Coordinates of C-alpha atoms in Angstrom, one line a residue:
X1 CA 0.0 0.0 0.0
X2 CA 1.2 3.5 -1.0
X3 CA 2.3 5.9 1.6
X4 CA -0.8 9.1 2.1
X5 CA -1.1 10.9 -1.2
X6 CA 2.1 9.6 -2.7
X7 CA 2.6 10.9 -6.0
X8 CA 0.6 14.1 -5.2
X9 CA 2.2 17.3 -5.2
X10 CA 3.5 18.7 -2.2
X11 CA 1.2 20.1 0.3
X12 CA 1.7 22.6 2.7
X13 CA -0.1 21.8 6.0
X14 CA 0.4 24.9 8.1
X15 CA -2.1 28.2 8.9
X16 CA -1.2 29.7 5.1
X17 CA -2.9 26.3 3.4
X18 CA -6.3 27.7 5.0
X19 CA -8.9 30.3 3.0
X20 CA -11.1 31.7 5.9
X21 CA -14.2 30.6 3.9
X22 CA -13.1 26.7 4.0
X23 CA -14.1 26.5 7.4
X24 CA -17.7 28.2 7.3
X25 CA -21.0 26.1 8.3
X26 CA -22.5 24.7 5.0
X27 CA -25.6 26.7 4.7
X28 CA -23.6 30.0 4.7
X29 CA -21.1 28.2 2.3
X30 CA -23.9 27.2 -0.4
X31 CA -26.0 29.9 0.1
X32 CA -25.4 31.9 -3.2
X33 CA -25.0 28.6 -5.0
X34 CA -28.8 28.4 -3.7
X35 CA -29.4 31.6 -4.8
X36 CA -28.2 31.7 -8.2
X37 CA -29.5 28.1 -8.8
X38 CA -33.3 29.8 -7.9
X39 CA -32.5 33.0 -10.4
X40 CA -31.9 30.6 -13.1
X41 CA -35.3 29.0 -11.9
X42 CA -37.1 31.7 -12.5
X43 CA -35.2 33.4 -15.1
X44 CA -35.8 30.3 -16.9
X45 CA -39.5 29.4 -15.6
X46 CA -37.8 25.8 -14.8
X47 CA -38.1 24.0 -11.3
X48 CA -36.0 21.5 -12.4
X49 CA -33.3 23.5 -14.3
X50 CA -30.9 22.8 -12.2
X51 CA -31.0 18.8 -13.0
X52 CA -30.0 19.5 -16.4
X53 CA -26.0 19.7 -15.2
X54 CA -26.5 15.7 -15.4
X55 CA -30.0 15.0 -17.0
X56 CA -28.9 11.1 -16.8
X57 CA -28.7 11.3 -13.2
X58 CA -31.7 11.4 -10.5
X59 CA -31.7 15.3 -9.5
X60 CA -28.9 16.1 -11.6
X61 CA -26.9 14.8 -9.1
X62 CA -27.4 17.4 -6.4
X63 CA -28.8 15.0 -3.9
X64 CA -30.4 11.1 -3.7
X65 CA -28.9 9.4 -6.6
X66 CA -27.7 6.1 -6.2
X67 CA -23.9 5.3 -6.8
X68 CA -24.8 2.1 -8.5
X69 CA -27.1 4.1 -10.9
X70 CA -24.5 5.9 -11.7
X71 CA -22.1 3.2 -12.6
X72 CA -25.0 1.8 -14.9
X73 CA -24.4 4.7 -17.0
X74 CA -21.2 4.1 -18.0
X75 CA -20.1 2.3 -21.5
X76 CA -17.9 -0.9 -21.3
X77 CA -14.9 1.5 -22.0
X78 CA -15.6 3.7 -19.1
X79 CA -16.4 0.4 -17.0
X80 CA -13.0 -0.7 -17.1
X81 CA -11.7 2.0 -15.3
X82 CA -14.1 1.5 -12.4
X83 CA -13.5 -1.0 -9.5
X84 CA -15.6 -4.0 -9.2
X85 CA -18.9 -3.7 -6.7
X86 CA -21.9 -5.0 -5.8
X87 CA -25.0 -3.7 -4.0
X88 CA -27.5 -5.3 -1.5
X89 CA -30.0 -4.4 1.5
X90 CA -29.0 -6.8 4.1
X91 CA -31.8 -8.3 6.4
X92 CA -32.6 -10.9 9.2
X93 CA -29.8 -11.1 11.9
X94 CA -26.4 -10.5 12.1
X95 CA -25.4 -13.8 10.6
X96 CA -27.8 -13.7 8.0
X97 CA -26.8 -10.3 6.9
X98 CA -23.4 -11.1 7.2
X99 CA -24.0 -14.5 4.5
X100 CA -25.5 -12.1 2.4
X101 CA -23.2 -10.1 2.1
X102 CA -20.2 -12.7 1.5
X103 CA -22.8 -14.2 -1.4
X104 CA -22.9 -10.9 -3.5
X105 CA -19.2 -10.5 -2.9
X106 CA -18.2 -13.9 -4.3
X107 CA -21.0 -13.6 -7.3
X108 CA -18.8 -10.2 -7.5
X109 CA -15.5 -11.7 -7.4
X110 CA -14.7 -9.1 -4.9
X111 CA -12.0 -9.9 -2.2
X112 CA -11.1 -7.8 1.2
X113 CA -10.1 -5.3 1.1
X114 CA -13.5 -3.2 -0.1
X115 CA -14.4 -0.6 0.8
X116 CA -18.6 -0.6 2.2
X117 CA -21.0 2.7 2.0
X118 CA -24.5 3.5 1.6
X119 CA -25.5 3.2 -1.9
X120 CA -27.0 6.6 -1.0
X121 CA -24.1 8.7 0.3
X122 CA -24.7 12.1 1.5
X123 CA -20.6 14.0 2.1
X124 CA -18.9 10.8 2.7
X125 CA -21.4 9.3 6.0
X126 CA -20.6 5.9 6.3
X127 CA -17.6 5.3 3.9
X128 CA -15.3 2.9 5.7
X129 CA -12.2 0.3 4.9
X130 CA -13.2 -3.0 5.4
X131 CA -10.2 -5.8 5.3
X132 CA -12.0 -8.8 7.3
X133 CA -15.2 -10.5 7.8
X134 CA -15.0 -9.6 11.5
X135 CA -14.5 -5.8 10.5
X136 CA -17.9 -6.1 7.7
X137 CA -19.9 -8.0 10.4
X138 CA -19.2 -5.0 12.6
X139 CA -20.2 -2.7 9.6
X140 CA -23.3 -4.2 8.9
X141 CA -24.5 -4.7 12.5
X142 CA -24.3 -0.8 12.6
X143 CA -25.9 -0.3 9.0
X144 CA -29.1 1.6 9.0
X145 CA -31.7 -1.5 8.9
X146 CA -33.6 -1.3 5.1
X147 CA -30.6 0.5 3.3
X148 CA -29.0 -0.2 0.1
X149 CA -25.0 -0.9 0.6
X150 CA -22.6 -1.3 -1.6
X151 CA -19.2 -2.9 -1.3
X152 CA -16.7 -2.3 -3.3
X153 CA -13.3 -3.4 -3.9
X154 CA -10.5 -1.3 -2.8
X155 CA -8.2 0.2 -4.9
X156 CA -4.6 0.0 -4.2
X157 CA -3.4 4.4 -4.9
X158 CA -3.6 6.8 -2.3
X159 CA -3.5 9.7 -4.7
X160 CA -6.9 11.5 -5.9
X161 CA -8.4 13.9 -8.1
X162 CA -11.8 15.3 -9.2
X163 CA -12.1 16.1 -12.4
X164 CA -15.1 18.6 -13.7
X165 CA -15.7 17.5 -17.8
X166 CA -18.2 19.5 -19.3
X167 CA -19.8 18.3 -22.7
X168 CA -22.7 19.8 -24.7
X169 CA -25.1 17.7 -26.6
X170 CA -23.6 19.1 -29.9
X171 CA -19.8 19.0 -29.5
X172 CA -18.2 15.1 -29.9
X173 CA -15.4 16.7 -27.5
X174 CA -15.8 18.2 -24.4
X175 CA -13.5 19.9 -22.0
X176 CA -12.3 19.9 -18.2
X177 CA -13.5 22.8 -16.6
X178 CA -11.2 22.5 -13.3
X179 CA -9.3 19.8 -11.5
X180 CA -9.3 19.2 -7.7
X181 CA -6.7 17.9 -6.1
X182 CA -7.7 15.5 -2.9
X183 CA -5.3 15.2 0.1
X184 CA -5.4 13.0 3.4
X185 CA -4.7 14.7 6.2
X186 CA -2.1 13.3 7.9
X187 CA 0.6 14.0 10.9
X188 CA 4.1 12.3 11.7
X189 CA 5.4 10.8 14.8
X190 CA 8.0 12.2 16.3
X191 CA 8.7 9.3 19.0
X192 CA 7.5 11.6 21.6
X193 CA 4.2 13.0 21.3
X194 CA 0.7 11.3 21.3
X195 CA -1.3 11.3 18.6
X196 CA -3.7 13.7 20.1
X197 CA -0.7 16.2 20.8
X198 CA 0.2 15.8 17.0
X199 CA -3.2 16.6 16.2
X200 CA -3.8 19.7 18.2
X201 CA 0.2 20.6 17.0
X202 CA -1.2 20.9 13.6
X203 CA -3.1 24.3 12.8
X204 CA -4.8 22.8 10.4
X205 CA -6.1 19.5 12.0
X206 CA -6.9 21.4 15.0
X207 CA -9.5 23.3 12.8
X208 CA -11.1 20.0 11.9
X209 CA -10.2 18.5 15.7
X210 CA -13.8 17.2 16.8
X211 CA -13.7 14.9 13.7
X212 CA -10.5 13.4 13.9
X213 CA -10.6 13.1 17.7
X214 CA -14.2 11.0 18.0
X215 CA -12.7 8.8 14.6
X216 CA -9.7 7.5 16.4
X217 CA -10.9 7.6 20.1
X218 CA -9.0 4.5 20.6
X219 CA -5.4 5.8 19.7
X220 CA -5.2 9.1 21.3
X221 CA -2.7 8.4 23.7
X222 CA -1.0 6.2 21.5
X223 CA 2.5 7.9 21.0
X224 CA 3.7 7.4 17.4
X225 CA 7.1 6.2 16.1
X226 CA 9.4 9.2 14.5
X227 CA 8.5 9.1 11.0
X228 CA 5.2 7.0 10.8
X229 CA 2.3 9.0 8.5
X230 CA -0.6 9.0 10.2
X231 CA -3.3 9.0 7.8
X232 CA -6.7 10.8 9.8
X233 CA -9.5 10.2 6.9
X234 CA -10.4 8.3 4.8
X235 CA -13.6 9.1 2.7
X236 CA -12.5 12.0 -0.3
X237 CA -15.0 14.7 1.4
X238 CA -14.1 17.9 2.9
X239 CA -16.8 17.1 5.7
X240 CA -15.0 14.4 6.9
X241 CA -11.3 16.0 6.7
X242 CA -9.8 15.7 3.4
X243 CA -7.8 18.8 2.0
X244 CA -8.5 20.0 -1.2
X245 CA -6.4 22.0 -3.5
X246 CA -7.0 23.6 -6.8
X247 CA -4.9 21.3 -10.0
X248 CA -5.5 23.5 -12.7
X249 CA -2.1 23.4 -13.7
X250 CA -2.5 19.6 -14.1
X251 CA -5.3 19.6 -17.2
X252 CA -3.7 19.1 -20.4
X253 CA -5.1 17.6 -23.9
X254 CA -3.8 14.2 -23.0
X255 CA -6.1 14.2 -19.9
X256 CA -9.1 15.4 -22.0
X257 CA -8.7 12.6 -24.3
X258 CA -8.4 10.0 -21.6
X259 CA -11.7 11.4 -20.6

């Protein structure tokens, strides 16, 4: 397995890596998103405008749609490129749930490590590494009873992007519009300090403190060896404590065509 965003370019974890806006509660974040979404709305006489970003995909993919509905949309070329998964809504006890499960993995051909999550995700809520039948027994038991999951086999990179491609209905070539750039957070041992003291070291994980803290309750006073990464998320979402950082300089045609 890779070290934490190997192969990404190198980030700078300290107070200058922080806008002021990065930190503000959701509802004043996407409030004139919100806005301008309801202008359009009425500009255009259109409830449902805004759905036309992905007019493939349940509510344009603002909210709701299933990840496994998604992957139906792609061709067999684009199918390649996405790990193997499979979907179910677990029921009955913990055994039976758990023999479920194993079933729709091995009809799957998926082995551990996979990664399980709502099919229904909402800013990365439930997302979590699995790597053992005890750890998915565990997972399921505290599923949401009458929810779609999906499992999914784990990829072996570290390193992520999101990549905005915009394509009309009349061009046979569209274009990447931006490119995000998707960091763990992370801190290093020093031999010394626990990994709550690294934590609350760090101005950055500080900020996002209350997440990283209730995650890995268990470790806290665990001091870590000089020169261990410690990785603190997991799930690619800002709610949950990834780092994000504008790639622009990374599009180029070959990219595109790749897309």
């Amino acid at each position: 397995m890779e070290r934490p965003n190997e192969g990404m370019p190198p980030l700078n974890p300290g107070p200058s890596c922080m806008s002021r806006f990065e930190f503000l509660h959701p509802v004043i974040f996407y409030a004139p998103v919100f806005i301008y979404a309801l202008w359009l709305m009425v500009r255009y006489r259109s409830m449902t405008l805004p759905a036309l970003a992905n007019p493939s995909i349940f509510a344009g993919g603002a909210v709701g749609e299933r990840k496994s509905d998604v992957f139906e949309l792609a061709g067999p070329y684009a199918a390649s490129f996405i790990a193997p998964s499979t979907t179910l809504t677990p029921y009955g006890s913990p055994a039976e749930q758990l023999e479920q499960a194993s079933k729709a993995m091995d009809v799957a051909q998926i082995a551990f490590p996979i990664v399980a999550k709502p099919d229904t995700g909402l800013r990365g809520s439930g997302v979590r590494p699995i790597h053992s039948t005890d750890e998915l027994a565990t997972y399921l038991t505290d599923f949401p009873a009458g929810h779609r999951i999906m499992l999914q086999k784990k990829v072996p990179y570290s390193a992520e992007a999101g990549i905005f491609y915009i394509r009309h209905p009349d061009q046979a070539k569209g274009s990447i519009f931006s490119l995000t750039m998707k960091y763990t957070a992370t801190v290093e041992g020093d031999g010394k300090r626990t990994l709550a003291e690294l934590i609350d070291a760090c101005p950055r994980c500080k900020r996002m403190g209350p997440v990283y803290l209730q995650r890995h309750a268990g470790r806290l006073k665990e001091v870590l060896p000089a020169g261990e990464v410690f990785a603190l998320n997991f799930a690619g979402n800002h709610a949950k404590g990834s780092i994000f950082r504008d790639g622009q300089a990374h599009i180029c045609d070959a990219l595109t065509d790749v897309v």
